[in-house]
């Protein structure tokens, strides 16, 4: 037993996709993607505490509904901790406490952030010094978005989204997220996208859209970024959750520079010109969707990192 070890808390960010180009389905069932991730200031905190047996509790923060989060061994945070233990030859179970701010099944990679935070917390607790690249390699086994949860900031993702190259950005971008109580299954949205395209659909077109996103990020230009945002999954997400079309229109009418579906949805991401205009957009939207469904955030923010190491007792 290792109860003398302190608890470690790590924090990992949610993401928004600034660009999401979806290629044809691969032989392994995944899709080839060209995406640009940005980590935003909506966070998951995972505390790893030495325990007699593996366990997990989840706490809602900021009004998140955590009822859809599995508490058994299928939880991504627990899978991450156990995978790291297995590969490192560690036999020291932990209890994980997840403090969840990211909407569940919302297209913001909350489960992946939990896995990233669990890897970082356990790596510190067990004093493994695996390093970011080693943790990202493990993370890719758990989910395509986990490596980005570890790296954070802004990055181009290729492959199934796990191969990352950082993108130069200037300043901060200000977002309003409109949460949707429904939740959408990511595999269902990809399947709907495939169905709508039909068989024989080719690879993503050359990367004019990627260049436009990169140029806007380099210049710190929110208006140019707004014009360059795009998401190949948006149509499929709106087909499965028709209320999204109204939410996107409401966001634009409220003064956002652009409104896009975040990842596979159903969260809608509104890009605004400044922190002050994000507040103005929120004020416009409160009567339309209700305060409880609105979050402001900025990006880019760092990837998973240790917050604190508490002394026992
Ligand atoms: P992505 O954007 O990466 O596709 P998402 O943000 O849409 O993901 P998540 O909140 O990550 O969705 O969760 C998707 C599903 O994964 C949940 O419905 C749940 O069944 C399962 N899951 C496993 N572990 C977790 C976790 N720690 N937190 C949330 N969901 C989890």
XYZ file of C-alpha atoms and ligand atoms in Angstrom:
344
model
C 0.000 0.000 0.000
C 1.108 3.550 -0.667
C -1.224 5.649 1.497
C 1.698 7.831 2.536
C 1.751 9.357 -0.949
C -0.025 12.717 -1.368
C -3.020 13.166 -3.656
C -2.314 14.848 -6.993
C -4.782 16.972 -8.969
C -4.329 17.593 -12.683
C -6.389 19.894 -14.907
C -7.098 19.375 -18.623
C -8.984 21.584 -21.079
C -11.949 21.078 -23.396
C -11.435 21.708 -27.104
C -13.196 23.357 -29.963
C -12.467 22.412 -33.580
C -11.702 25.513 -35.656
C -11.609 23.334 -38.762
C -12.852 19.786 -39.095
C -12.337 18.151 -42.483
C -13.533 14.564 -42.548
C -12.111 12.137 -45.108
C -13.489 8.738 -46.067
C -13.774 5.953 -43.512
C -10.544 3.890 -43.192
C -10.126 0.138 -43.019
C -9.831 0.361 -39.199
C -13.221 2.105 -38.990
C -11.804 5.539 -38.158
C -11.950 8.525 -40.493
C -8.914 10.421 -41.725
C -9.208 13.957 -40.417
C -7.582 17.305 -40.970
C -8.569 19.367 -37.969
C -7.438 22.375 -35.987
C -8.013 22.033 -32.273
C -8.038 24.906 -29.837
C -7.961 24.239 -26.085
C -10.394 26.484 -24.222
C -10.820 27.528 -20.596
C -13.504 24.987 -19.691
C -11.746 22.391 -17.579
C -11.822 18.960 -16.028
C -9.934 18.450 -12.749
C -8.943 14.909 -11.843
C -7.575 14.100 -8.379
C -5.717 10.805 -7.949
C -5.491 9.524 -4.370
C -3.764 6.286 -3.330
C -6.432 3.737 -2.350
C -6.860 0.075 -1.492
C -8.717 -0.494 -4.773
C -9.419 1.280 -8.078
C -12.426 3.612 -7.887
C -13.998 6.749 -9.315
C -16.371 9.534 -8.279
C -17.666 12.383 -10.422
C -18.708 15.848 -9.335
C -20.573 18.386 -11.479
C -19.037 21.834 -11.696
C -20.573 24.891 -13.349
C -23.966 23.250 -13.805
C -22.694 20.311 -15.909
C -25.058 17.333 -16.071
C -22.934 14.307 -15.208
C -25.690 11.694 -15.283
C -24.334 10.182 -18.544
C -20.846 9.576 -17.149
C -20.011 5.899 -16.539
C -18.668 5.197 -13.045
C -17.328 1.724 -13.815
C -14.150 0.505 -15.501
C -15.327 1.917 -18.855
C -14.750 5.482 -17.652
C -11.944 6.990 -19.724
C -10.178 8.462 -16.677
C -10.057 5.084 -14.944
C -9.000 3.330 -18.164
C -6.195 5.867 -18.544
C -4.910 5.362 -15.004
C -5.008 1.580 -15.314
C -3.300 1.615 -18.717
C -0.465 3.757 -17.360
C -0.129 1.476 -14.307
C -0.045 -1.639 -16.486
C 2.574 -0.258 -18.910
C 4.750 1.149 -16.123
C 4.465 -1.986 -13.986
C 2.862 -0.061 -11.111
C 0.679 -1.952 -8.626
C -0.716 0.969 -6.644
C -4.484 1.474 -7.135
C -5.902 4.984 -7.012
C -9.259 6.568 -6.388
C -9.976 9.184 -9.060
C -12.247 12.132 -8.357
C -13.358 13.933 -11.519
C -14.642 17.481 -11.255
C -16.487 18.024 -14.518
C -17.095 21.369 -16.149
C -17.186 20.129 -19.764
C -20.589 19.062 -21.123
C -20.940 15.267 -21.450
C -21.238 13.979 -25.048
C -21.110 17.619 -26.133
C -18.420 17.529 -28.823
C -15.854 19.210 -26.556
C -13.866 16.086 -25.673
C -14.641 16.065 -21.961
C -13.972 12.342 -21.579
C -10.663 12.752 -23.405
C -9.743 15.619 -21.069
C -10.468 13.312 -18.127
C -8.138 10.699 -19.583
C -5.417 13.308 -20.193
C -5.735 14.685 -16.654
C -5.738 11.177 -15.150
C -2.539 10.286 -17.045
C -0.775 13.429 -15.821
C -2.028 13.079 -12.220
C -1.047 9.396 -11.960
C 2.288 9.953 -13.682
C 3.091 12.566 -11.017
C 1.682 10.482 -8.137
C 3.715 7.426 -9.120
C 6.750 9.611 -9.969
C 7.142 7.961 -13.381
C 8.359 10.970 -15.419
C 6.945 9.434 -18.587
C 7.093 12.736 -20.499
C 4.487 14.362 -22.718
C 5.223 12.310 -25.839
C 5.076 9.011 -23.927
C 1.770 9.962 -22.308
C 0.381 11.105 -25.674
C 1.280 7.733 -27.237
C -0.608 5.968 -24.431
C -3.443 8.487 -24.714
C -3.913 7.739 -28.423
C -4.754 4.144 -27.452
C -7.638 5.472 -25.354
C -9.112 7.965 -27.804
C -8.215 10.166 -30.768
C -8.647 13.417 -28.808
C -6.606 12.406 -25.737
C -3.198 13.481 -27.152
C -4.595 16.945 -27.780
C -5.929 17.117 -24.205
C -2.338 16.531 -23.096
C -0.731 19.055 -25.465
C -3.406 21.793 -25.360
C -2.919 25.255 -26.968
C -3.746 25.173 -30.696
C -2.692 22.360 -33.006
C -3.351 20.812 -36.385
C -4.475 17.207 -35.956
C -4.171 14.625 -38.726
C -4.549 10.856 -38.912
C -7.639 10.289 -36.757
C -6.766 13.520 -34.921
C -3.979 12.079 -32.779
C -1.001 13.312 -34.854
C -0.425 16.873 -33.723
C 1.589 19.844 -34.927
C 1.398 23.062 -32.872
C 0.069 26.184 -34.586
C 1.464 29.647 -33.972
C -1.215 31.950 -32.546
C -1.299 35.553 -31.410
C -3.401 36.695 -28.451
C -6.600 35.083 -27.189
C -9.860 34.250 -28.872
C -13.147 34.643 -26.990
C -15.910 32.102 -27.178
C -19.466 31.598 -26.002
C -20.562 27.964 -25.867
C -24.246 27.101 -26.071
C -24.785 23.742 -24.382
C -27.520 21.418 -25.502
C -29.266 19.176 -22.992
C -29.540 16.375 -25.585
C -25.978 15.050 -26.110
C -24.948 13.402 -29.399
C -23.015 10.187 -29.909
C -19.833 10.870 -31.905
C -19.972 7.528 -33.854
C -23.601 8.261 -34.796
C -22.672 11.663 -36.225
C -19.788 10.194 -38.273
C -22.119 7.453 -39.550
C -24.714 10.045 -40.573
C -21.987 12.036 -42.362
C -20.967 8.876 -44.300
C -24.589 8.085 -45.119
C -25.212 11.559 -46.499
C -22.080 11.444 -48.677
C -22.756 8.000 -50.059
C -20.210 5.387 -51.195
C -17.112 6.327 -53.210
C -16.610 9.647 -51.442
C -13.013 10.842 -51.959
C -10.311 12.237 -49.658
C -10.576 15.773 -48.195
C -9.799 18.500 -50.726
C -6.450 20.360 -50.673
C -5.955 22.572 -47.691
C -7.003 26.063 -48.707
C -9.260 26.109 -45.644
C -6.414 25.067 -43.343
C -4.199 27.878 -44.649
C -6.942 30.439 -43.988
C -7.339 29.222 -40.372
C -3.579 29.256 -39.788
C -3.208 32.775 -41.205
C -6.037 34.082 -39.001
C -4.472 32.460 -35.907
C -1.023 33.858 -36.699
C -2.496 37.327 -37.036
C -4.687 37.061 -33.925
C -7.518 38.123 -36.235
C -10.903 37.006 -34.859
C -12.850 38.272 -37.882
C -10.636 36.363 -40.309
C -10.886 33.292 -38.095
C -14.673 33.638 -38.049
C -14.702 33.587 -41.858
C -12.442 30.515 -41.935
C -14.218 28.291 -39.346
C -15.780 25.151 -40.817
C -16.950 21.742 -39.744
C -17.722 18.861 -42.126
C -19.804 17.185 -39.387
C -22.154 20.159 -38.965
C -24.747 19.022 -41.494
C -24.929 15.534 -40.012
C -25.143 16.901 -36.456
C -27.946 19.286 -37.472
C -29.791 16.444 -39.195
C -29.680 14.362 -35.991
C -30.407 17.327 -33.706
C -32.518 19.786 -35.757
C -32.660 22.319 -32.909
C -28.993 23.100 -33.646
C -29.947 25.038 -36.780
C -31.989 27.406 -34.605
C -29.203 27.705 -32.036
C -26.661 28.584 -34.752
C -28.994 31.262 -36.144
C -29.670 32.639 -32.641
C -25.919 32.900 -31.996
C -25.346 34.873 -35.193
C -28.348 37.119 -34.466
C -26.943 37.772 -30.976
C -23.822 39.358 -32.469
C -21.315 36.507 -32.663
C -18.755 36.783 -35.489
C -19.458 33.151 -36.354
C -21.439 30.186 -35.080
C -20.266 26.596 -35.620
C -21.086 23.158 -34.297
C -18.312 22.108 -31.899
C -16.808 18.806 -33.094
C -19.616 16.263 -33.433
C -22.011 18.525 -31.467
C -24.413 19.285 -30.047
C -22.561 22.146 -28.333
C -22.549 25.274 -30.498
C -19.422 27.451 -30.414
C -19.803 31.195 -30.979
C -16.665 33.169 -31.794
C -16.807 36.765 -30.580
C -14.633 39.834 -31.136
C -13.535 40.291 -27.494
C -14.251 39.253 -23.907
C -16.669 42.195 -23.661
C -18.571 41.205 -26.784
C -18.774 37.613 -25.477
C -20.632 39.062 -22.474
C -22.910 41.035 -24.822
C -23.696 37.880 -26.794
C -24.515 36.060 -23.540
C -26.849 38.896 -22.491
C -28.662 38.632 -25.845
C -28.964 34.859 -25.599
C -30.102 34.497 -21.980
C -33.761 35.166 -22.856
C -33.526 32.776 -25.835
C -31.792 29.693 -24.381
C -31.506 30.437 -20.636
C -28.421 31.294 -18.563
C -27.792 27.666 -17.618
C -26.876 26.696 -21.189
C -24.271 29.423 -21.723
C -20.540 29.372 -20.945
C -17.888 31.922 -21.856
C -14.311 30.771 -22.400
C -11.096 31.857 -24.050
C -8.395 29.994 -25.879
C -5.749 28.873 -26.366
C -4.981 27.468 -22.903
C -2.344 24.881 -21.866
C -2.829 21.134 -21.961
C -3.092 18.793 -18.956
C -0.925 19.838 -16.026
C -0.564 19.197 -12.319
C -2.419 21.771 -10.241
C -1.348 20.869 -6.758
C 0.166 18.129 -4.637
C -1.659 18.067 -1.331
C -0.043 16.782 1.804
C -1.937 13.844 3.352
C -4.421 14.454 6.150
P -15.606 13.990 -28.441
O -15.760 15.459 -28.652
O -14.199 13.576 -28.077
O -16.192 13.151 -29.498
P -17.655 14.287 -26.497
O -17.183 15.516 -25.807
O -18.743 14.423 -27.497
O -16.409 13.586 -27.138
P -17.562 12.878 -24.013
O -18.166 13.752 -22.978
O -16.089 12.810 -24.073
O -18.144 13.260 -25.442
O -18.165 11.422 -23.789
C -18.679 10.598 -24.783
C -19.157 9.308 -24.127
O -18.041 8.627 -23.532
C -20.121 9.534 -22.969
O -21.450 9.542 -23.424
C -19.832 8.364 -22.038
O -20.664 7.275 -22.321
C -18.406 7.938 -22.341
N -17.402 8.269 -21.283
C -16.415 7.480 -20.838
N -15.659 8.100 -19.916
C -16.148 9.316 -19.764
C -15.781 10.433 -18.961
N -14.756 10.404 -18.115
N -16.510 11.547 -19.085
C -17.555 11.589 -19.957
N -17.960 10.570 -20.713
C -17.260 9.440 -20.649
